[in-house]
Amino acid sequence: CNQIRFNYVRAISFVGMTVEQGLRHFLTNCGFRLPGEAQQIDRIMTTFSQCYWEDNAGDYYRCPFDDQDTVFLLSFAIIMLNTDL
């Protein structure tokens, strides 16, 4: 299941996007609907973070982060801020 999820997300290009643009593209145009369970969201965001990082590492204008964990934390925080409690 992990390999299927990774290959699906890896087929999406995030090159030249900011984290916000990439996350918006991922969640609106790529067929994903976030589940309600935090563990499932965590797995999806981990895969997004890895793929986003691979596409934009070194582009300090759009991705000024030192590692993919920072992308994950920012993405997860954005998701949580946009979730109704």
XYZ file of C-alpha atoms in Angstrom:
85
model
C 0.000 0.000 0.000
C 2.878 2.384 0.795
C 4.461 1.776 -2.605
C 1.162 2.348 -4.419
C 0.580 5.617 -2.544
C 4.147 6.775 -3.220
C 4.002 5.927 -6.933
C 0.663 7.721 -7.313
C 1.918 10.888 -5.617
C 5.310 10.662 -7.358
C 3.492 10.916 -10.715
C 2.412 14.453 -9.721
C 4.903 17.227 -10.409
C 5.368 19.892 -7.730
C 8.289 21.585 -9.472
C 8.234 25.359 -9.136
C 5.421 25.451 -6.571
C 5.488 26.832 -3.059
C 4.353 24.479 -0.295
C 0.952 26.161 -0.227
C 0.544 25.917 -4.002
C 1.711 22.308 -4.028
C -0.606 21.314 -1.187
C -3.558 23.081 -2.810
C -2.813 21.378 -6.140
C -2.416 17.994 -4.430
C -5.685 18.207 -2.529
C -7.886 19.782 -5.219
C -6.651 18.559 -8.609
C -5.135 15.152 -7.952
C -7.991 13.021 -6.729
C -7.274 13.075 -3.007
C -9.842 13.645 -0.303
C -8.347 13.683 3.159
C -9.762 11.081 5.529
C -10.950 12.002 9.009
C -8.401 9.912 10.880
C -5.151 11.659 11.875
C -2.994 8.584 11.215
C -4.223 8.358 7.619
C -3.688 12.090 7.109
C -0.184 11.650 8.527
C 0.672 8.962 5.948
C -0.669 11.020 3.039
C 1.148 14.161 4.195
C 4.380 12.204 4.681
C 4.207 11.041 1.065
C 3.342 14.547 -0.166
C 6.249 16.023 1.813
C 8.731 13.532 0.416
C 7.647 14.093 -3.183
C 7.437 17.875 -2.802
C 10.921 17.934 -1.254
C 12.382 15.795 -4.053
C 10.936 18.160 -6.671
C 11.971 21.450 -5.002
C 15.066 20.830 -2.847
C 17.631 23.490 -3.681
C 15.079 26.075 -4.871
C 15.403 28.345 -1.841
C 12.912 30.856 -3.230
C 10.007 28.393 -3.335
C 11.254 25.820 -0.815
C 13.457 27.505 1.805
C 13.553 24.427 4.061
C 16.504 22.320 5.134
C 14.726 18.956 5.030
C 11.460 17.240 4.192
C 10.414 17.080 7.865
C 9.928 20.838 7.835
C 7.711 20.513 4.757
C 5.720 17.821 6.589
C 5.237 19.952 9.716
C 4.142 22.984 7.716
C 1.762 20.932 5.545
C 0.235 19.146 8.520
C -0.178 22.463 10.369
C -1.949 23.994 7.361
C -4.312 21.017 7.225
C -5.061 21.245 10.955
C -5.647 25.003 10.776
C -8.217 24.451 8.021
C -10.060 21.684 9.852
C -13.229 22.341 11.808
C -12.935 21.226 15.393
